[in-house]
Coordinates of C-alpha atoms in Angstrom, one line a residue:
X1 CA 15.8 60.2 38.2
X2 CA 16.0 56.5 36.9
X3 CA 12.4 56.7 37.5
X4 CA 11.4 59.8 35.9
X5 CA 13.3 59.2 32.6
X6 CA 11.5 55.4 32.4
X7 CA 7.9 57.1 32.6
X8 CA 8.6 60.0 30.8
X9 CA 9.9 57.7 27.9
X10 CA 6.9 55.2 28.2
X11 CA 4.2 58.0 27.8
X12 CA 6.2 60.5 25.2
X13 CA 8.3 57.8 23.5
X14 CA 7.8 55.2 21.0
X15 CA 5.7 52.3 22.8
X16 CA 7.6 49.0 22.7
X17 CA 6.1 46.4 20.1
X18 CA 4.2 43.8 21.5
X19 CA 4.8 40.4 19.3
X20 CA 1.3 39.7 17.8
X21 CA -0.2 43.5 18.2
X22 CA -0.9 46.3 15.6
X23 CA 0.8 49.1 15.9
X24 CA -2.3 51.7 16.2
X25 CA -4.6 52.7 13.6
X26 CA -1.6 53.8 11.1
X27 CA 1.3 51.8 11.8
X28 CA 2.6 48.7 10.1
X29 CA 2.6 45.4 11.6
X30 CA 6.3 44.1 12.4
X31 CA 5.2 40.6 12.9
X32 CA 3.1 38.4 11.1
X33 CA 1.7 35.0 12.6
X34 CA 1.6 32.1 10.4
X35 CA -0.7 29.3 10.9
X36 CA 0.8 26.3 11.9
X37 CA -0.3 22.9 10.0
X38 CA -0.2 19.0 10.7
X39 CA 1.6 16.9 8.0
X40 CA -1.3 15.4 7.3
X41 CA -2.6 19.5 6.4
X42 CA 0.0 19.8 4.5
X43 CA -0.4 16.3 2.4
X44 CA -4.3 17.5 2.2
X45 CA -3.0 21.2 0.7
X46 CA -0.4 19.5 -1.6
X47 CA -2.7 17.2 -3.3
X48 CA -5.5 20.2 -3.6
X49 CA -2.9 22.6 -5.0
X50 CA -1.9 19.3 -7.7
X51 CA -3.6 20.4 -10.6
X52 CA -2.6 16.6 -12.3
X53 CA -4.3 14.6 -9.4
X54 CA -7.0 17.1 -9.0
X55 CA -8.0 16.5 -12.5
X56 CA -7.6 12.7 -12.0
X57 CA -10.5 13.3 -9.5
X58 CA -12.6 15.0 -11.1
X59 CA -12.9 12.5 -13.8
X60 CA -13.1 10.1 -11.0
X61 CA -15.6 11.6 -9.3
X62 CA -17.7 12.0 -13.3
X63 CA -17.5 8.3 -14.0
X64 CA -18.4 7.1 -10.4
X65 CA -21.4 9.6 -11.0
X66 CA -22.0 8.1 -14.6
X67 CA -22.2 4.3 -12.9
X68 CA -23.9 4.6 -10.0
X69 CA -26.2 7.6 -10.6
X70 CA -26.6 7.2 -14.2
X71 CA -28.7 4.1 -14.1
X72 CA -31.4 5.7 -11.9
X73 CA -32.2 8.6 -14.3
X74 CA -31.7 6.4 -17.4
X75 CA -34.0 3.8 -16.5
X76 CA -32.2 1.0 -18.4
X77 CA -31.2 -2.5 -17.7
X78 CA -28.4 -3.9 -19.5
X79 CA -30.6 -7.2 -18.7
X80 CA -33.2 -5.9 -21.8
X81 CA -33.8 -7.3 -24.7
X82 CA -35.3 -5.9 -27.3
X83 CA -35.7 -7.8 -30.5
X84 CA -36.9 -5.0 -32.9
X85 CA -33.6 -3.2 -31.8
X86 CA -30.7 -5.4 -32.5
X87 CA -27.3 -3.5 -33.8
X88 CA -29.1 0.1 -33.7
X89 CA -26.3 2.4 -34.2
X90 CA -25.7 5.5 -32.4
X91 CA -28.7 8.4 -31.5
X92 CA -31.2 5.7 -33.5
X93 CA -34.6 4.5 -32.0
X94 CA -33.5 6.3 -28.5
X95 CA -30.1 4.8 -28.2
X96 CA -28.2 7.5 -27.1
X97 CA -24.8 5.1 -28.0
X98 CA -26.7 1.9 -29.6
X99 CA -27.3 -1.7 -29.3
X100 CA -25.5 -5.1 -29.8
X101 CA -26.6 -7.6 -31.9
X102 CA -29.5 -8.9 -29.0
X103 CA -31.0 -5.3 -28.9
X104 CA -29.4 -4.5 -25.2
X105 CA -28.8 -0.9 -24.6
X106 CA -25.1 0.2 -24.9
X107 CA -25.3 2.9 -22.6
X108 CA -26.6 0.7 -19.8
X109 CA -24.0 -2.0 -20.6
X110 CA -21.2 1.2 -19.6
X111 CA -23.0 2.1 -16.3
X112 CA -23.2 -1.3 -15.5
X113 CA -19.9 -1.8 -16.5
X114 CA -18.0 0.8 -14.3
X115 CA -20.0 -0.5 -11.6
X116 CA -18.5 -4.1 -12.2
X117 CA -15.0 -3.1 -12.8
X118 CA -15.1 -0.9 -9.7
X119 CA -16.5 -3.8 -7.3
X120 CA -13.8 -6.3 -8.6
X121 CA -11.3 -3.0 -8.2
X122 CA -12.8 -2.8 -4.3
X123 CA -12.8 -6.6 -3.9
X124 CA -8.8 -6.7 -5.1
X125 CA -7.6 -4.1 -3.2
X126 CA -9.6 -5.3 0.2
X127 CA -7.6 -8.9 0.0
X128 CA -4.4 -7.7 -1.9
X129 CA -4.2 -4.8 1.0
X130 CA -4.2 -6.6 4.1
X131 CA -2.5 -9.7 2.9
X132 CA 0.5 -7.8 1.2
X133 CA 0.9 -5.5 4.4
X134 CA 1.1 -8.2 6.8
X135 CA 3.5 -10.1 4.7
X136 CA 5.4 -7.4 4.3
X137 CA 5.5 -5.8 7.8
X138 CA 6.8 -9.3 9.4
X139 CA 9.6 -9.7 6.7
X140 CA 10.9 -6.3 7.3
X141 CA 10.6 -5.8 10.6
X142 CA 11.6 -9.0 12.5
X143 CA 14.3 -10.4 9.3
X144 CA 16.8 -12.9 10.2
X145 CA 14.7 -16.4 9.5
X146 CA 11.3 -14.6 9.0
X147 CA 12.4 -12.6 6.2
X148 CA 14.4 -15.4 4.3
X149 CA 11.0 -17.7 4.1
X150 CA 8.4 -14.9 3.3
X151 CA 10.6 -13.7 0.9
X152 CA 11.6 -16.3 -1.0
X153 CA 8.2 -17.5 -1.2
X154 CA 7.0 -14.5 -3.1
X155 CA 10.4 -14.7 -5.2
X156 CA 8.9 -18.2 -5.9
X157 CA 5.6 -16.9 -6.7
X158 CA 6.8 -13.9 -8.9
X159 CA 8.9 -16.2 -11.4
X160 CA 5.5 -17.1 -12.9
X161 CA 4.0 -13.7 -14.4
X162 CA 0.6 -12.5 -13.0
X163 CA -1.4 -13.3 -16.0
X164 CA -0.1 -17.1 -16.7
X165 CA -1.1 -17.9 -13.1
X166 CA -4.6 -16.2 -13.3
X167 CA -5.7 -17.8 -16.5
X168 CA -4.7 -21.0 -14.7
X169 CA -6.8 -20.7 -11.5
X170 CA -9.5 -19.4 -13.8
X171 CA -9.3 -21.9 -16.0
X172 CA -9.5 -24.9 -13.2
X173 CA -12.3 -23.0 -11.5
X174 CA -14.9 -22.0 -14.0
X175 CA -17.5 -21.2 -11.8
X176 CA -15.0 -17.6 -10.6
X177 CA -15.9 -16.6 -13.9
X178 CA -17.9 -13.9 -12.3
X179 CA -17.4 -10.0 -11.2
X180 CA -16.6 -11.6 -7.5
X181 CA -14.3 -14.5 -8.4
X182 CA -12.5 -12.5 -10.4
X183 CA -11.8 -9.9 -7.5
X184 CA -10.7 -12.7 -5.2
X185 CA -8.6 -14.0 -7.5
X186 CA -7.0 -10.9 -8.6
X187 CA -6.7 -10.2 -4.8
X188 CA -5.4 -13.6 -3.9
X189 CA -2.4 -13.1 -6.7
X190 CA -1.9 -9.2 -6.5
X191 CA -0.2 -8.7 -3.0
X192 CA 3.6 -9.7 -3.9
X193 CA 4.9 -6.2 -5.3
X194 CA 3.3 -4.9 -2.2
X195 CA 4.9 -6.9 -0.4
X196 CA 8.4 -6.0 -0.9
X197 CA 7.2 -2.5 -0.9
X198 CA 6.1 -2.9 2.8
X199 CA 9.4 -5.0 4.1
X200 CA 11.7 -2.3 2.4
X201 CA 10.0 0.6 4.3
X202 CA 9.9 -1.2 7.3
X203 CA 13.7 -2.4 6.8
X204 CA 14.3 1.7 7.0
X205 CA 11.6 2.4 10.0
X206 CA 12.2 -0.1 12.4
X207 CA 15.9 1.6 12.8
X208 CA 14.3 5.1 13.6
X209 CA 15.1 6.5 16.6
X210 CA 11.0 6.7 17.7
X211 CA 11.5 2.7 17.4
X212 CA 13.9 2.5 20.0
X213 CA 12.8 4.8 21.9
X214 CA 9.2 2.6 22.2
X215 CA 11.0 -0.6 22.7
X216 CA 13.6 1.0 25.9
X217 CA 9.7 1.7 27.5
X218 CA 8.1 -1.6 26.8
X219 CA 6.0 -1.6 23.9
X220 CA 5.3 -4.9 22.1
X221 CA 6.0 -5.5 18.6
X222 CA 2.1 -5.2 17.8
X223 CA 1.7 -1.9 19.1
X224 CA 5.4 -0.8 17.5
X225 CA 4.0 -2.0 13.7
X226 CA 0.7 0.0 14.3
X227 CA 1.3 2.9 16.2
X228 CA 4.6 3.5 14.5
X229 CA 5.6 2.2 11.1
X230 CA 2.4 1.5 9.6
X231 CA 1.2 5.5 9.9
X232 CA 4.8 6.2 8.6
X233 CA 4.7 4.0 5.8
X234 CA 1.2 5.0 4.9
X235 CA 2.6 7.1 2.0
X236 CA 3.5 4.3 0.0
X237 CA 0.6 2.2 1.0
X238 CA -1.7 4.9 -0.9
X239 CA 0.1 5.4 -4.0
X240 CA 0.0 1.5 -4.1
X241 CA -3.3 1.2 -3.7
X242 CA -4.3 3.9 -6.6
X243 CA -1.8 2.5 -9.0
X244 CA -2.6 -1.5 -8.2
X245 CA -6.6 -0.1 -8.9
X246 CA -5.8 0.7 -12.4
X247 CA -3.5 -2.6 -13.2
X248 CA -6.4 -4.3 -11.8
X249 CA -8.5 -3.0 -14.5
X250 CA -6.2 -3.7 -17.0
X251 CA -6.0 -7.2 -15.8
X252 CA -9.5 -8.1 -15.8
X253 CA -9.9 -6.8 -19.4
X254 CA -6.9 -8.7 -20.2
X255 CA -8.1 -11.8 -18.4
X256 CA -11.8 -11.3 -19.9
X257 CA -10.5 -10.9 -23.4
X258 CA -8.9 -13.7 -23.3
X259 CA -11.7 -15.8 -22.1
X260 CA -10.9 -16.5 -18.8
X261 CA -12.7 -13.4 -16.7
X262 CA -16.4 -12.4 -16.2
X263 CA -18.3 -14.6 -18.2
X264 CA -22.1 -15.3 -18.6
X265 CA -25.5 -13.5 -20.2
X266 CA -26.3 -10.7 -18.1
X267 CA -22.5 -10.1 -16.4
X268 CA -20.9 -7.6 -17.9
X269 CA -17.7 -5.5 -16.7
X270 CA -15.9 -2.8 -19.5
X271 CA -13.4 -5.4 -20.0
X272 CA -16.1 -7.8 -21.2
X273 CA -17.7 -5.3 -23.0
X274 CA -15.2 -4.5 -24.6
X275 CA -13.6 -8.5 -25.5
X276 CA -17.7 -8.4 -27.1
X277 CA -16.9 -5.4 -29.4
X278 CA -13.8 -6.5 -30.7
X279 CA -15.5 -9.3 -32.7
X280 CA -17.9 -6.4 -34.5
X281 CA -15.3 -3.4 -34.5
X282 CA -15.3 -3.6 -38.2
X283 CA -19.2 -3.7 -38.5
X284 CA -20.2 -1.9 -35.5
X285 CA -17.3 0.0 -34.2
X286 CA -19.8 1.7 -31.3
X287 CA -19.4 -1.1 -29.4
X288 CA -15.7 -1.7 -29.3
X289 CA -14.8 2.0 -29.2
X290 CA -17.5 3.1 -27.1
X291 CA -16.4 0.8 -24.2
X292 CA -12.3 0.8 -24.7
X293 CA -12.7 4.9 -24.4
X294 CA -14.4 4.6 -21.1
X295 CA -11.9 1.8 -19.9
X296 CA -8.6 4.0 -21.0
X297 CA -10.5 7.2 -19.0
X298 CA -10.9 5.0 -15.6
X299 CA -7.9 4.0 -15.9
X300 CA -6.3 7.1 -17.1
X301 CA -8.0 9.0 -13.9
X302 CA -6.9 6.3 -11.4
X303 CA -3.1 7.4 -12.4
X304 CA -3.3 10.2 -12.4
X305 CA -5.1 10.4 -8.8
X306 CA -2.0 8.0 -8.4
X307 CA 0.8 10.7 -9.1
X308 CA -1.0 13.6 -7.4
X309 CA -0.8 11.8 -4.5
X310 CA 3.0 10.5 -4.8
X311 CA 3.5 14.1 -4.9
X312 CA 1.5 15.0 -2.0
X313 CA 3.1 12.8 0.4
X314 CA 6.8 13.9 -1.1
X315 CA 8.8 16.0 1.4
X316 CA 10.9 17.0 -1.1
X317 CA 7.9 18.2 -3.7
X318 CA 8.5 21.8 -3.7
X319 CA 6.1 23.0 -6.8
X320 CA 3.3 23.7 -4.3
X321 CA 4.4 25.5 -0.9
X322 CA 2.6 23.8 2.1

């Protein structure tokens, strides 16, 4: 009887739903299956779905085009002279944005520019990285002793401000006056702020329960800081890194106008370019404003990139669903 009612209520009855399978040709689905994604998906979505970084990147992307590209189709060195064109203005004798007072191409001086200020931007951030990271990671996550003396050396360091200390290395070494010294210097000096980043993340890591867990089976401390607390504090490492990339900028410019960065005839940088306008803003305003418009933009789109990213690697950033 038992056996009767079972098959006569699998073949006239309702069918029992299968998780994952349609319900025939005109039922409704009762369960739905929803992709699973890695953190590092989800990071990926956030920052695509940021409208603010998104449009940092695009500019990005248009001034790394206008730099690198931009020379091959204009055909221009910033290196020309051309004595019959000296302080053309604007859309004048095929200037597109004019001359300086030596007859050398505006719009090549830009391209070059960006390339400059980019390559000391690179050359800062591949010495300030590794230098305030390693620093940092040994202060927070063996203290006691360790901490005391690495801190209190950059505590040292940090009383003087940034730019007093560069114009002083610059100043004693004249011959960094040049798009690579002045990355190395900038790199050399720009690691302390990272630096207490790093140690207060890995203050807050190293007491994880993953941490303990790897030291109970026998993992050394070098494997523990890569494996473990650098990937988890890799967050903050990137929204230093866009962020530092745009002081850098400013701190060139600042050093330049001043009279301590890039120096010499045919190197350029937009902070140099634009320390050169200043002195003719009144006469021949193309080539102060020309150059501070693409320097604010760079920098502008660096931020920008910047907060998307903050964003994206915020748990709690709720305004775009992962």
């Amino acid at each position: 009887m038992a056996t009767t009612q079972a098959t006569t209520g699998t073949a006239g009855g309702v069918q029992p739903a299968v998780p994952g399978t349609p319900q025939g040709s005109g039922g409704v689905e009762r369960e739905f299956t929803v992709k699973a994604r890695s953190q590092r998906q989800q990071i990926v979505r956030r920052f695509l779905h940021n409208k603010v970084g998104m449009t940092g990147l695009v500019i990005f992307v248009a001034l790394l085009v206008f730099g690198f590209i931009g020379p091959l189709l204009d055909g221009k060195s910033y290196s020309d002279l051309d004595s019959s064109a000296q302080s053309v203005s604007p859309g004048n004798q095929g200037y597109l944005l004019g001359s300086d007072a030596i007859g050398r191409d505006l719009l090549a001086g830009l391209m070059s520019g960006v390339q400059r200020s980019l390559f000391i931007v690179a050359l800062f951030i591949a010495i300030a990285l590794p230098l305030g990271l390693l620093v940092g990671a040994l202060a927070g996550y063996f203290g006691k002793w360790v901490d005391s003396v690495l801190m209190r050396l950059v505590d040292l360091i940090l009383t003087v401000p940034l730019l007093v200390v560069l114009i002083v290395v610059a100043s004693n070494f004249p011959g960094s006056r040049t798009p690579l010294g002045v990355g190395i210097i900038l790199g050399l000096f720009g690691w302390l702020d990272l630096a207490r980043i790093v140690r207060s993340q890995f203050l807050s890591l190293r007491e994880k329960e993953y941490v303990e867990a790897a030291h109970s089976l026998g993992a050394s401390n070098s494997r523990i800081i890569f494996k473990h607390l650098i990937p988890n504090a890799l967050g903050s490492l990137i929204v230093w890194t866009t962020l530092a990339a745009a002081n850098a900028i400013i701190l060139e410019a600042s050093l330049t106008y001043l009279g301590f960065g890039v120096n010499g005839t045919n190197e350029t940088s937009l902070g140099r370019l634009v320390s050169d306008g200043v002195q003719a803003a009144s006469t021949r305003p193309w080539l102060f404003y020309f150059p501070g418009i693409v320097l604010l933009v760079i920098v502008l789109s660096i931020n920008l990139i910047g907060d998307g990213i903050r964003d994206a690697f915020d748990p709690s950033n709720r305004r775009v669903r992962a």
